[in-house]
XYZ file of C-alpha atoms in Angstrom:
732
model
C 153.718 87.524 102.636
C 157.697 87.538 102.084
C 159.290 90.867 103.719
C 161.965 93.026 101.385
C 163.994 94.975 102.869
C 165.964 98.264 101.458
C 168.524 100.271 102.613
C 167.599 104.393 102.385
C 168.941 107.760 103.514
C 166.017 108.558 105.820
C 162.558 107.072 106.277
C 161.561 110.453 107.337
C 162.660 112.042 104.282
C 161.536 109.654 101.968
C 157.847 110.064 103.363
C 158.051 113.888 103.955
C 159.926 115.060 100.405
C 159.902 111.810 98.337
C 163.320 112.288 97.476
C 164.654 109.781 95.247
C 168.492 109.998 96.383
C 169.431 107.419 98.600
C 172.320 106.654 101.204
C 173.177 103.839 103.607
C 171.625 103.990 106.746
C 170.582 101.431 109.544
C 166.576 102.208 108.510
C 164.878 99.748 106.679
C 161.908 99.921 104.548
C 158.891 97.338 104.858
C 157.431 96.074 101.628
C 154.335 98.455 101.700
C 156.844 101.420 102.018
C 158.766 100.106 99.144
C 155.801 100.082 97.053
C 154.760 103.501 98.111
C 158.330 104.651 96.561
C 158.225 102.531 93.513
C 154.223 104.077 92.689
C 155.627 107.527 93.606
C 158.581 107.391 91.396
C 156.580 105.996 88.683
C 153.779 108.446 89.056
C 153.196 111.931 87.824
C 150.656 114.175 88.437
C 150.100 117.412 86.488
C 147.456 120.130 87.765
C 145.985 121.986 85.217
C 144.936 125.663 85.271
C 141.334 124.486 86.823
C 143.156 122.084 89.307
C 142.130 119.087 87.335
C 144.629 116.332 88.223
C 146.026 114.454 85.346
C 147.420 111.381 86.473
C 150.337 109.513 84.475
C 151.702 106.382 85.733
C 153.738 103.616 84.296
C 151.359 100.972 85.213
C 147.578 100.906 85.920
C 148.830 100.211 89.502
C 150.990 103.408 89.357
C 148.115 105.278 87.995
C 145.447 104.111 90.612
C 147.945 105.052 93.211
C 148.173 108.635 91.850
C 144.671 108.857 91.215
C 143.722 107.981 95.019
C 146.574 110.397 96.091
C 145.347 113.101 94.243
C 141.471 112.619 94.787
C 142.986 112.690 98.832
C 144.551 116.202 97.901
C 141.417 117.536 96.409
C 139.040 115.984 99.387
C 140.059 113.612 101.939
C 137.127 114.507 104.073
C 134.781 112.838 101.240
C 136.824 109.814 100.258
C 137.008 109.090 103.968
C 133.211 109.696 104.406
C 132.336 107.377 101.713
C 134.257 104.371 103.161
C 133.061 105.197 106.507
C 129.619 104.972 105.168
C 130.141 102.088 102.912
C 131.961 99.619 105.432
C 128.981 100.146 108.156
C 130.904 102.514 110.597
C 129.212 105.839 110.310
C 127.757 105.775 113.830
C 131.304 105.815 115.085
C 131.310 109.435 114.155
C 127.720 110.105 113.875
C 126.607 108.224 116.714
C 123.303 106.384 117.525
C 121.162 107.816 114.842
C 123.446 105.945 111.969
C 123.333 102.621 113.685
C 120.740 101.113 111.190
C 122.630 102.405 108.327
C 125.719 100.415 109.369
C 123.592 97.266 110.260
C 122.432 97.482 106.289
C 126.081 97.358 105.347
C 127.114 94.706 107.155
C 123.725 92.454 106.463
C 124.755 92.390 103.065
C 128.710 91.952 103.888
C 130.789 91.712 106.625
C 134.332 92.529 107.087
C 135.617 89.255 106.729
C 133.253 88.754 103.556
C 135.280 91.622 101.989
C 138.302 90.038 102.941
C 137.506 86.901 101.434
C 136.141 88.693 98.188
C 139.249 90.619 97.841
C 141.354 87.419 98.058
C 139.594 85.408 95.589
C 139.937 88.580 92.974
C 142.229 87.743 90.090
C 145.923 88.941 90.534
C 145.410 92.095 88.517
C 142.531 93.597 90.398
C 144.466 92.694 93.745
C 147.031 95.011 92.445
C 144.955 97.488 91.665
C 143.002 97.415 95.093
C 146.302 97.403 96.917
C 147.312 100.227 94.729
C 144.283 102.123 95.909
C 144.969 101.628 99.534
C 148.621 102.330 99.269
C 147.672 105.934 97.556
C 145.597 107.120 100.532
C 147.904 105.695 102.827
C 150.731 107.211 101.567
C 148.763 110.563 101.449
C 148.349 110.112 104.955
C 151.962 109.358 105.848
C 153.220 112.548 103.858
C 150.332 114.939 104.970
C 150.489 114.599 109.180
C 148.556 117.587 109.420
C 145.466 116.048 108.166
C 143.476 114.315 111.262
C 141.239 111.485 109.694
C 137.903 111.173 111.845
C 138.075 107.554 111.650
C 140.043 105.680 109.050
C 143.864 106.077 109.873
C 144.629 102.937 107.495
C 142.873 101.805 104.695
C 142.766 98.212 103.442
C 142.608 96.452 99.864
C 139.416 95.005 100.584
C 137.754 98.478 101.077
C 136.828 98.504 97.476
C 134.643 95.691 97.418
C 132.135 97.617 99.016
C 132.021 100.644 96.784
C 132.334 98.698 93.564
C 129.255 99.041 91.264
C 129.783 102.599 90.642
C 127.750 105.151 92.466
C 128.223 105.144 96.260
C 125.461 103.630 97.694
C 123.675 102.088 94.374
C 121.222 99.184 95.155
C 122.110 99.207 98.788
C 120.156 102.478 99.515
C 117.247 101.509 98.424
C 116.803 98.924 101.139
C 114.972 101.180 103.747
C 116.788 101.622 107.163
C 113.805 102.718 108.615
C 112.136 99.157 108.072
C 115.310 97.798 109.625
C 114.763 100.011 112.564
C 111.305 98.922 113.221
C 112.081 95.199 112.803
C 115.077 95.635 115.146
C 113.710 97.697 117.993
C 109.843 96.375 117.689
C 109.903 93.547 116.092
C 107.209 94.912 113.807
C 106.816 96.311 110.155
C 106.533 100.161 109.672
C 102.476 101.236 109.343
C 101.103 102.005 106.101
C 100.788 105.575 107.112
C 104.599 105.771 107.593
C 105.761 104.210 104.309
C 102.874 106.676 102.603
C 105.011 109.551 104.341
C 108.103 108.116 103.532
C 107.099 108.329 99.656
C 105.740 111.957 100.085
C 108.774 113.112 101.542
C 111.005 111.416 98.786
C 108.652 113.012 96.048
C 109.355 116.635 97.872
C 113.097 116.327 97.389
C 115.084 117.302 93.931
C 114.658 114.295 91.945
C 117.753 111.933 91.715
C 118.625 111.001 88.471
C 120.659 112.007 85.044
C 120.460 112.797 81.370
C 122.221 110.961 78.872
C 122.099 111.635 75.033
C 124.062 110.114 72.476
C 124.025 111.822 68.589
C 124.886 109.810 65.535
C 127.493 111.435 62.897
C 124.547 111.620 60.627
C 123.393 114.731 62.699
C 126.654 116.282 63.265
C 128.596 119.184 61.174
C 131.754 116.774 61.672
C 130.022 113.893 60.945
C 131.505 112.162 64.392
C 129.135 110.442 67.125
C 128.734 112.867 70.152
C 127.784 112.009 73.691
C 126.290 114.100 76.655
C 127.440 113.033 79.933
C 124.953 114.798 82.514
C 124.356 113.489 85.713
C 122.383 114.860 88.674
C 124.166 114.338 91.808
C 124.987 116.202 95.189
C 127.239 118.936 94.506
C 130.771 117.800 95.170
C 130.166 114.006 95.205
C 132.579 113.571 92.281
C 135.700 115.077 90.883
C 137.031 115.472 87.218
C 139.906 113.518 86.669
C 141.890 112.469 83.724
C 143.996 109.139 84.301
C 146.678 107.350 82.064
C 149.040 104.481 82.143
C 151.540 102.898 79.414
C 149.147 99.698 79.864
C 146.219 101.176 78.006
C 144.195 103.153 80.563
C 143.783 106.832 79.432
C 140.308 107.971 80.857
C 138.780 111.342 81.450
C 135.720 112.082 83.582
C 134.027 111.830 86.804
C 135.005 109.421 89.892
C 132.986 109.131 93.195
C 135.497 110.188 95.863
C 137.441 106.934 96.865
C 136.943 105.339 93.746
C 139.691 103.985 91.348
C 138.219 104.056 88.120
C 136.526 106.638 86.271
C 132.844 106.144 86.434
C 130.913 108.541 83.966
C 133.486 109.769 81.137
C 135.185 108.824 78.026
C 138.669 107.555 76.501
C 140.393 108.209 73.216
C 137.350 105.754 71.416
C 134.476 105.275 73.720
C 132.420 107.058 75.968
C 129.743 106.088 78.811
C 127.371 107.685 80.762
C 125.409 106.129 83.333
C 121.413 107.333 84.634
C 119.856 105.884 87.494
C 117.834 102.669 86.295
C 114.260 102.174 87.548
C 114.385 98.389 86.354
C 113.060 96.168 89.184
C 116.438 94.815 90.238
C 115.614 94.321 94.001
C 112.839 91.921 95.188
C 111.555 90.954 98.598
C 110.685 87.374 99.838
C 108.398 86.809 102.787
C 109.765 83.920 104.828
C 107.865 81.289 106.691
C 110.097 80.535 109.712
C 110.074 78.403 112.443
C 112.705 76.860 115.085
C 114.338 73.609 115.248
C 116.557 72.214 118.039
C 116.418 75.977 119.262
C 117.549 77.195 115.896
C 115.775 79.477 113.246
C 114.537 77.696 110.122
C 112.593 78.597 107.154
C 110.346 76.648 104.600
C 111.089 76.145 101.122
C 108.894 73.910 99.098
C 108.658 70.692 101.205
C 111.463 71.123 103.260
C 112.754 73.391 106.298
C 116.130 75.012 105.630
C 118.457 76.317 108.353
C 118.563 80.156 108.717
C 122.155 81.595 108.788
C 122.692 83.346 111.842
C 125.573 85.518 112.940
C 126.126 88.754 115.092
C 126.844 92.162 114.102
C 129.132 94.087 116.491
C 128.898 97.499 116.195
C 130.174 100.453 118.030
C 128.500 104.016 117.996
C 129.285 107.681 119.488
C 127.777 108.690 122.625
C 129.274 111.592 123.828
C 132.903 111.453 124.046
C 132.808 107.477 124.197
C 132.184 104.898 121.716
C 129.601 102.340 122.931
C 129.543 98.899 121.454
C 126.280 96.574 120.778
C 125.902 93.035 119.148
C 122.844 92.690 116.697
C 121.721 89.287 115.751
C 121.524 88.735 111.785
C 120.067 86.412 109.639
C 119.750 85.235 105.932
C 118.185 82.743 103.617
C 119.438 81.838 100.309
C 117.172 84.977 99.036
C 119.278 87.292 101.179
C 119.611 89.010 104.326
C 116.676 89.532 106.595
C 115.864 93.268 106.562
C 112.392 93.936 107.919
C 108.963 92.483 108.483
C 105.736 92.013 106.715
C 102.551 90.880 108.160
C 104.604 89.297 111.195
C 106.823 87.437 109.131
C 110.588 88.239 108.343
C 111.511 89.410 104.705
C 114.840 88.735 103.074
C 115.920 91.221 100.457
C 117.438 90.219 97.206
C 119.922 92.292 95.214
C 122.791 92.037 93.036
C 125.813 91.241 95.245
C 128.788 90.428 93.258
C 131.654 92.770 94.335
C 134.317 91.119 92.950
C 132.745 91.081 89.212
C 131.278 94.171 90.034
C 134.559 95.892 90.505
C 136.018 94.183 87.367
C 133.327 95.524 85.106
C 133.529 99.132 86.468
C 137.290 99.067 85.776
C 137.405 97.212 82.429
C 134.718 99.675 80.927
C 137.049 102.233 80.910
C 139.868 100.592 78.802
C 137.367 99.268 75.662
C 138.525 101.037 72.271
C 134.995 100.011 70.423
C 131.448 98.862 70.454
C 132.735 95.215 70.300
C 134.637 95.282 73.630
C 132.348 97.450 75.050
C 129.435 95.042 74.476
C 131.659 91.862 75.636
C 132.226 93.782 78.871
C 128.303 94.208 79.557
C 128.250 90.485 79.639
C 129.572 90.577 83.388
C 126.208 91.778 83.776
C 126.682 93.271 87.419
C 126.283 97.029 86.492
C 122.702 96.978 88.232
C 121.777 99.960 89.628
C 122.188 102.086 86.071
C 121.239 102.348 82.591
C 124.195 103.208 80.143
C 124.414 105.716 77.106
C 127.018 104.902 74.595
C 128.930 106.687 72.031
C 132.040 105.860 70.069
C 134.613 106.776 67.535
C 133.517 104.134 65.019
C 130.007 106.126 65.205
C 128.175 103.443 67.029
C 125.648 105.051 69.678
C 123.777 102.662 72.011
C 121.919 102.393 75.170
C 121.329 99.457 77.527
C 118.494 99.639 79.945
C 120.097 97.938 83.036
C 122.870 95.314 83.055
C 121.682 93.219 85.774
C 117.897 91.642 85.586
C 117.020 88.397 87.207
C 114.975 86.086 85.315
C 111.528 85.747 87.169
C 108.090 83.498 86.863
C 105.781 86.314 85.445
C 102.711 84.831 87.273
C 104.240 86.481 90.375
C 103.936 90.465 91.119
C 107.666 91.237 91.942
C 106.664 94.759 92.568
C 105.404 93.416 96.080
C 107.018 91.154 98.461
C 106.459 87.399 97.051
C 106.267 84.257 99.174
C 109.682 82.950 99.915
C 108.537 79.387 100.489
C 107.433 78.811 96.982
C 110.133 77.854 94.820
C 108.496 79.239 91.751
C 109.346 82.834 93.139
C 113.381 82.433 93.205
C 115.275 84.366 90.658
C 115.811 81.780 87.987
C 119.424 83.120 86.658
C 119.674 86.317 84.846
C 118.793 87.554 81.454
C 121.401 88.071 78.898
C 122.552 91.305 77.472
C 120.696 90.676 74.084
C 117.302 89.451 76.412
C 117.530 92.925 78.021
C 116.383 96.227 76.459
C 118.938 97.720 74.177
C 119.159 100.089 71.172
C 122.024 100.222 68.889
C 122.333 102.947 65.962
C 118.539 103.925 65.848
C 117.600 105.241 62.468
C 116.618 108.547 63.762
C 120.236 109.127 64.749
C 119.922 109.877 68.471
C 118.774 108.275 71.809
C 118.299 109.497 75.103
C 117.416 108.502 78.583
C 116.818 111.014 81.419
C 115.407 108.253 84.180
C 112.406 107.902 82.103
C 110.852 105.050 80.140
C 113.161 103.129 77.613
C 109.937 102.512 75.146
C 110.596 106.247 74.240
C 114.269 106.630 74.060
C 114.506 107.032 69.922
C 110.865 107.540 69.472
C 109.371 105.160 66.819
C 112.546 103.356 66.847
C 112.679 102.669 70.621
C 112.273 99.267 72.064
C 108.812 97.863 72.184
C 107.153 97.540 75.483
C 105.226 94.436 74.399
C 108.444 92.583 73.412
C 109.715 92.119 77.383
C 108.524 90.833 80.589
C 106.746 93.302 82.477
C 109.479 93.533 85.347
C 112.009 94.528 82.857
C 110.972 98.331 83.027
C 108.810 100.572 84.500
C 106.886 102.458 81.352
C 106.904 105.880 83.112
C 107.678 109.191 81.546
C 108.982 112.284 83.264
C 109.194 115.787 82.151
C 113.044 115.910 81.628
C 112.471 112.918 79.032
C 109.320 114.721 77.349
C 111.749 117.900 77.250
C 114.450 116.317 75.577
C 112.543 114.068 73.013
C 110.891 117.503 71.754
C 114.700 119.246 71.391
C 115.796 116.040 69.782
C 113.128 115.885 66.899
C 114.354 117.105 63.659
C 117.535 118.675 64.808
C 120.847 118.144 63.163
C 123.976 119.933 62.284
C 124.981 119.402 66.115
C 128.402 120.931 67.360
C 129.491 120.224 70.958
C 128.452 124.042 71.603
C 125.104 123.359 69.986
C 124.815 120.153 72.251
C 125.716 122.226 75.212
C 122.841 124.780 74.411
C 120.290 122.032 74.166
C 121.310 120.457 77.357
C 120.560 123.807 79.056
C 117.579 125.070 77.170
C 115.771 126.976 79.797
C 112.290 125.787 78.859
C 110.226 123.965 81.647
C 107.527 121.777 80.364
C 105.772 121.196 83.737
C 104.540 124.703 84.167
C 102.721 124.343 80.824
C 100.783 121.903 82.558
C 100.249 123.697 85.882
C 100.343 127.433 85.265
C 97.254 127.043 83.072
C 95.325 125.601 85.405
C 95.734 128.244 87.735
C 94.920 131.033 85.214
C 91.408 129.403 84.548
C 90.920 129.154 88.482
C 91.450 132.893 88.326
C 89.410 133.775 85.528
C 86.453 131.431 86.750
C 86.164 131.494 90.300
C 88.701 134.202 92.146
C 86.109 137.264 92.597
C 88.396 139.506 94.530
C 90.912 140.117 91.733
C 93.632 141.043 93.887
C 95.955 138.629 92.666
C 95.484 139.843 89.110
C 99.195 141.792 88.820
C 100.746 138.456 89.626
C 98.526 136.039 87.451
C 99.318 138.556 84.643
C 103.057 137.644 84.936
C 102.277 133.935 84.735
C 99.629 134.475 82.152
C 102.309 135.879 79.879
C 105.064 133.789 80.860
C 106.760 131.404 78.287
C 107.624 128.775 80.811
C 111.317 129.597 80.521
C 113.672 130.133 83.386
C 116.044 132.918 83.699
C 117.924 134.841 86.384
C 115.595 137.875 85.541
C 112.083 136.129 85.641
C 109.700 137.266 88.418
C 107.136 134.406 87.116
C 109.976 132.004 87.261
C 110.066 132.558 91.061
C 105.983 132.427 91.458
C 105.656 129.347 89.381
C 108.757 127.524 91.401
C 107.043 128.415 94.931
C 103.575 127.660 93.907
C 104.317 124.388 91.989
C 106.367 123.270 95.320
C 103.469 124.110 97.866
C 100.863 122.671 95.788
C 103.045 119.340 95.824
C 103.292 119.631 99.309
C 99.476 120.684 100.411
C 97.444 120.044 97.425
C 95.210 117.056 98.168
C 96.231 113.977 95.863
C 94.183 111.827 94.253
C 93.683 108.223 95.889
C 95.832 106.121 93.653
C 99.563 106.833 94.048
C 100.698 108.245 90.724
C 104.157 109.681 89.229
C 105.265 113.023 90.060
C 104.541 114.081 86.287
C 100.870 112.871 86.377
C 100.533 114.326 89.928
C 101.543 117.823 88.609
C 99.452 117.613 85.431
C 96.525 116.618 87.748
C 96.871 119.759 89.876
C 96.885 121.828 86.837
C 93.838 119.968 85.058
C 91.658 118.029 87.636
C 92.167 119.376 90.990
C 89.673 121.724 92.285
C 89.669 125.437 91.213
C 89.208 126.861 94.620
C 92.130 124.872 95.665
C 94.625 126.332 93.206
C 93.577 129.789 94.138
C 94.143 129.082 97.622
C 97.411 127.804 97.238
C 98.703 130.089 95.008
C 97.599 132.954 97.515
C 99.149 131.473 100.120
C 102.273 131.503 98.089
C 102.200 135.188 97.344
C 101.878 135.734 100.742
C 105.078 133.661 101.548
C 106.873 135.482 99.283
C 105.906 138.807 100.424
C 106.835 137.966 103.889
C 110.509 136.488 103.196
C 111.455 139.139 100.788
C 109.040 141.975 100.418
C 108.155 141.362 97.091
C 108.099 138.865 94.138
C 111.782 138.964 93.124
C 113.383 138.096 90.242
C 114.549 134.332 90.174
C 118.511 134.861 90.195
C 117.934 136.622 93.329
C 116.126 133.952 95.058
C 117.865 131.007 93.336
C 121.633 131.177 94.672
C 124.760 129.454 94.493
C 126.831 129.347 97.831
C 129.906 127.540 98.837
C 131.007 128.570 102.569
C 133.417 125.530 103.521
C 134.236 122.081 102.704
C 131.588 120.557 104.804
C 129.996 117.340 103.469
C 126.785 119.063 104.579
C 127.289 122.687 103.448
C 126.170 125.559 105.675
C 124.047 128.377 104.024
C 123.583 131.988 105.152
C 121.461 134.759 103.720
C 123.688 137.083 104.897
C 126.935 136.068 103.322
C 127.965 136.158 99.458
C 126.394 133.745 96.769
C 125.807 133.641 93.240
C 122.764 134.096 91.133
C 121.448 131.108 89.334
C 119.110 130.806 86.359
C 118.451 127.006 86.352
C 115.618 125.340 87.858
C 114.758 122.172 89.518
C 114.440 118.618 87.503
C 111.138 118.355 88.946
C 109.643 121.009 86.352
C 111.743 119.387 83.285
C 114.898 121.091 83.782
C 117.511 119.378 81.949
C 120.190 121.331 83.293
C 118.860 120.467 87.102
C 119.484 122.894 90.175
C 117.780 121.980 93.206
C 117.562 121.772 96.975
C 117.810 118.460 99.357
C 118.005 120.360 102.230
C 117.917 124.277 103.285
C 119.493 124.893 106.774
C 116.497 127.243 107.547
C 117.337 130.041 104.920
C 114.538 131.986 103.025
C 116.661 132.002 99.855
C 117.288 128.844 97.794
C 120.567 127.376 97.666
C 121.491 124.469 95.337
C 122.540 121.150 96.943
C 122.230 119.026 93.611
C 121.336 118.498 89.997
C 124.317 119.339 87.398
C 127.538 118.511 88.954
C 130.246 117.266 86.577
C 128.965 117.546 82.986
C 130.837 116.819 79.490
C 130.070 116.880 75.768
C 132.067 114.687 73.909
C 132.568 114.410 70.308
C 134.687 111.067 68.550
C 136.469 111.428 65.609
C 140.335 110.918 64.408
C 140.776 112.790 67.974
C 138.693 112.977 70.744
C 137.450 116.314 71.872
C 135.157 117.296 74.993
C 134.431 120.264 76.986
C 133.444 119.856 80.591
C 131.633 121.762 83.362
C 131.817 121.476 87.030
C 129.898 122.907 89.907
C 132.223 125.066 92.449
C 135.472 123.780 91.923
C 138.116 121.145 91.861
C 138.921 121.379 95.451
C 137.066 121.164 98.780
C 139.682 123.120 100.651
C 138.185 126.964 100.884
C 142.135 128.183 100.925
C 142.545 126.488 97.414
C 142.081 128.832 94.620
C 140.176 125.826 92.945
C 137.432 125.793 95.759
C 135.285 128.176 93.989
C 136.829 129.170 90.629
C 134.289 127.405 88.701
C 131.126 128.813 89.972
C 130.630 131.842 87.675
C 131.432 129.595 84.689
C 128.963 126.918 86.085
C 126.251 129.644 86.425
C 126.940 131.346 83.286
C 127.279 127.855 81.219
C 130.829 128.775 80.107
C 132.342 125.023 79.637
C 136.159 124.615 79.651
C 138.017 122.650 77.028
C 139.179 119.050 78.413
C 142.879 118.718 78.340
C 142.954 114.911 77.003
C 146.408 114.907 75.019
C 149.466 114.924 76.675
C 150.436 117.879 74.602
C 147.515 119.886 75.451
C 147.681 118.905 79.067
C 151.595 120.278 79.313
C 150.195 123.519 77.707
C 147.766 124.191 80.592
C 149.891 122.690 83.490
C 150.043 124.655 86.443
C 151.969 122.251 88.747
C 154.088 118.947 87.877
C 154.910 116.856 90.923
C 155.264 113.088 92.014
C 152.925 112.290 94.933
C 154.653 112.898 98.131
C 156.508 116.054 97.046
C 155.629 119.309 98.664
């Protein structure tokens, strides 16, 4: 690459204070440093009263530069962590336990392949990737007090690992336990262990999100509205607003390290993603042999060479780094990830990083349904459904965006025979062939990670019109809850849609608790549980900070899911909780409830109101938050999504506390109304900054738990009215 040289005052003054005045000196800027200076000069960051960064760049590349710089200001720790994980270098900081996460990453793409993907990207995308790296590297150069754990230099090929939207995406569905079993023992994991993994996953707070779109026919203003309600781990995404003079003006949530708004809106369109359970990952059992000492695999009547390469990993051992080499194998189906019945299994998933990154960015600049629909033809938004609304009045739903065409005579929910060419993917379904909805006559649509066949009640897509693999027809309590709230309702405003999104009713307990009351009435002869049963008998299944019944119900439901005897067949979480409330042994219900009451008395002395048990606590900026019952925390009235709470608030780890401290659920939430001018209100868990010394570390905790949304400052005049700090990147 040609080197450009420029004379300046002093390199140190430029990088620390970002002053633009220059004078003659012998120091010369590299091409990279000149890009930094140009970007910084062309980019302005305005922080509003909640610390939300509004980034204004002359070009898209300037805006991306400023966006990554601002993200690093807010939480460099999480920006770095995401790329350590995604590029397969986690073991270098977390030790041997992370080796198989790193192997998984490198099975699907090596660093050399990421570089190749970057180099074959269109020029406009290369510019954005370079600006991404420049923004982070300039931040590190101008903040020498920040000490990365590992990544001291970010490269423009790194976004190739992080292209489809949510960090992880499809690749996280490939089991590291199965990879470990193959590499360490050359076996598959036992069925009993698979069952235990599934149960462990069931016990965690559900992953997922809510998306609701309302047509203008049902709103007071006549404008379409969109609820953006992802359920992620807290502090997983920051709230940003990024603008350029090249048509970019996107507001919403960005996963740390992304250079595009993942869930959000611009002036004309809004997009919300919910995790899809569409079958987009398949496993192919390969029949292998050796030829001339090299592995081959059977495909039809021929034997094809297995691609073989080495993965060199480093992992932390004490204060040292140990290097280890692992063999890796691929067939045309994908990398070999585990064993099945003594055979290798290749995992196939969407891996088109260049196209996926293009789609993720292009999505943010659409100004109407036609452009948005054309963008969906790229077909790389594989891990998500999309709920959409726009200023033209359209509402729409896309169930997945990457669905391979398959032979329906095979069951792809199980591993298929890779030696049979008929099991191969046969291209992709067009968007028109997939499950979609546009402007249903009822005027609303929803998806809560549930079946698309109830997205708009009687106006929903019909199951019989699609191949079986197109979608799982599985409902959950959040989906049931949303539908009941949306039926026969109209005259929506932004505030009334917020109210709907935080409705406190919990439909799971309407199935579970009557069964407990029935058991008490029929088989409990001691009646010692009477006062606690009466709390539940008279409860309306609505959560609140003041409710003791909510405390009883939560712990009873959790303990039953953990300890109750399950039906032999595998059933969904919704079916399981219904079973425990309707078909399980009456004596079992009483026994588990008795244990629950004893647990609560032992831990708290009595049955406490829900808000005294269910808390929000943010002690420091660690990625895995510490919790402490003896330190200040805030009462929360929300409840777990597994009970059907739309405003989900739940736990993925406890740190051995007795009280509950939320770790995931409602994180960034927005309600958007499209009209002549876009309007929005937003909420963010905790605060914008990961720095405990920042005023914006915890300034949104109380508004978050009180459901007090803030107005989103979208237009420049509104941003300036709320501006608290205005600066160029690099300025102190």
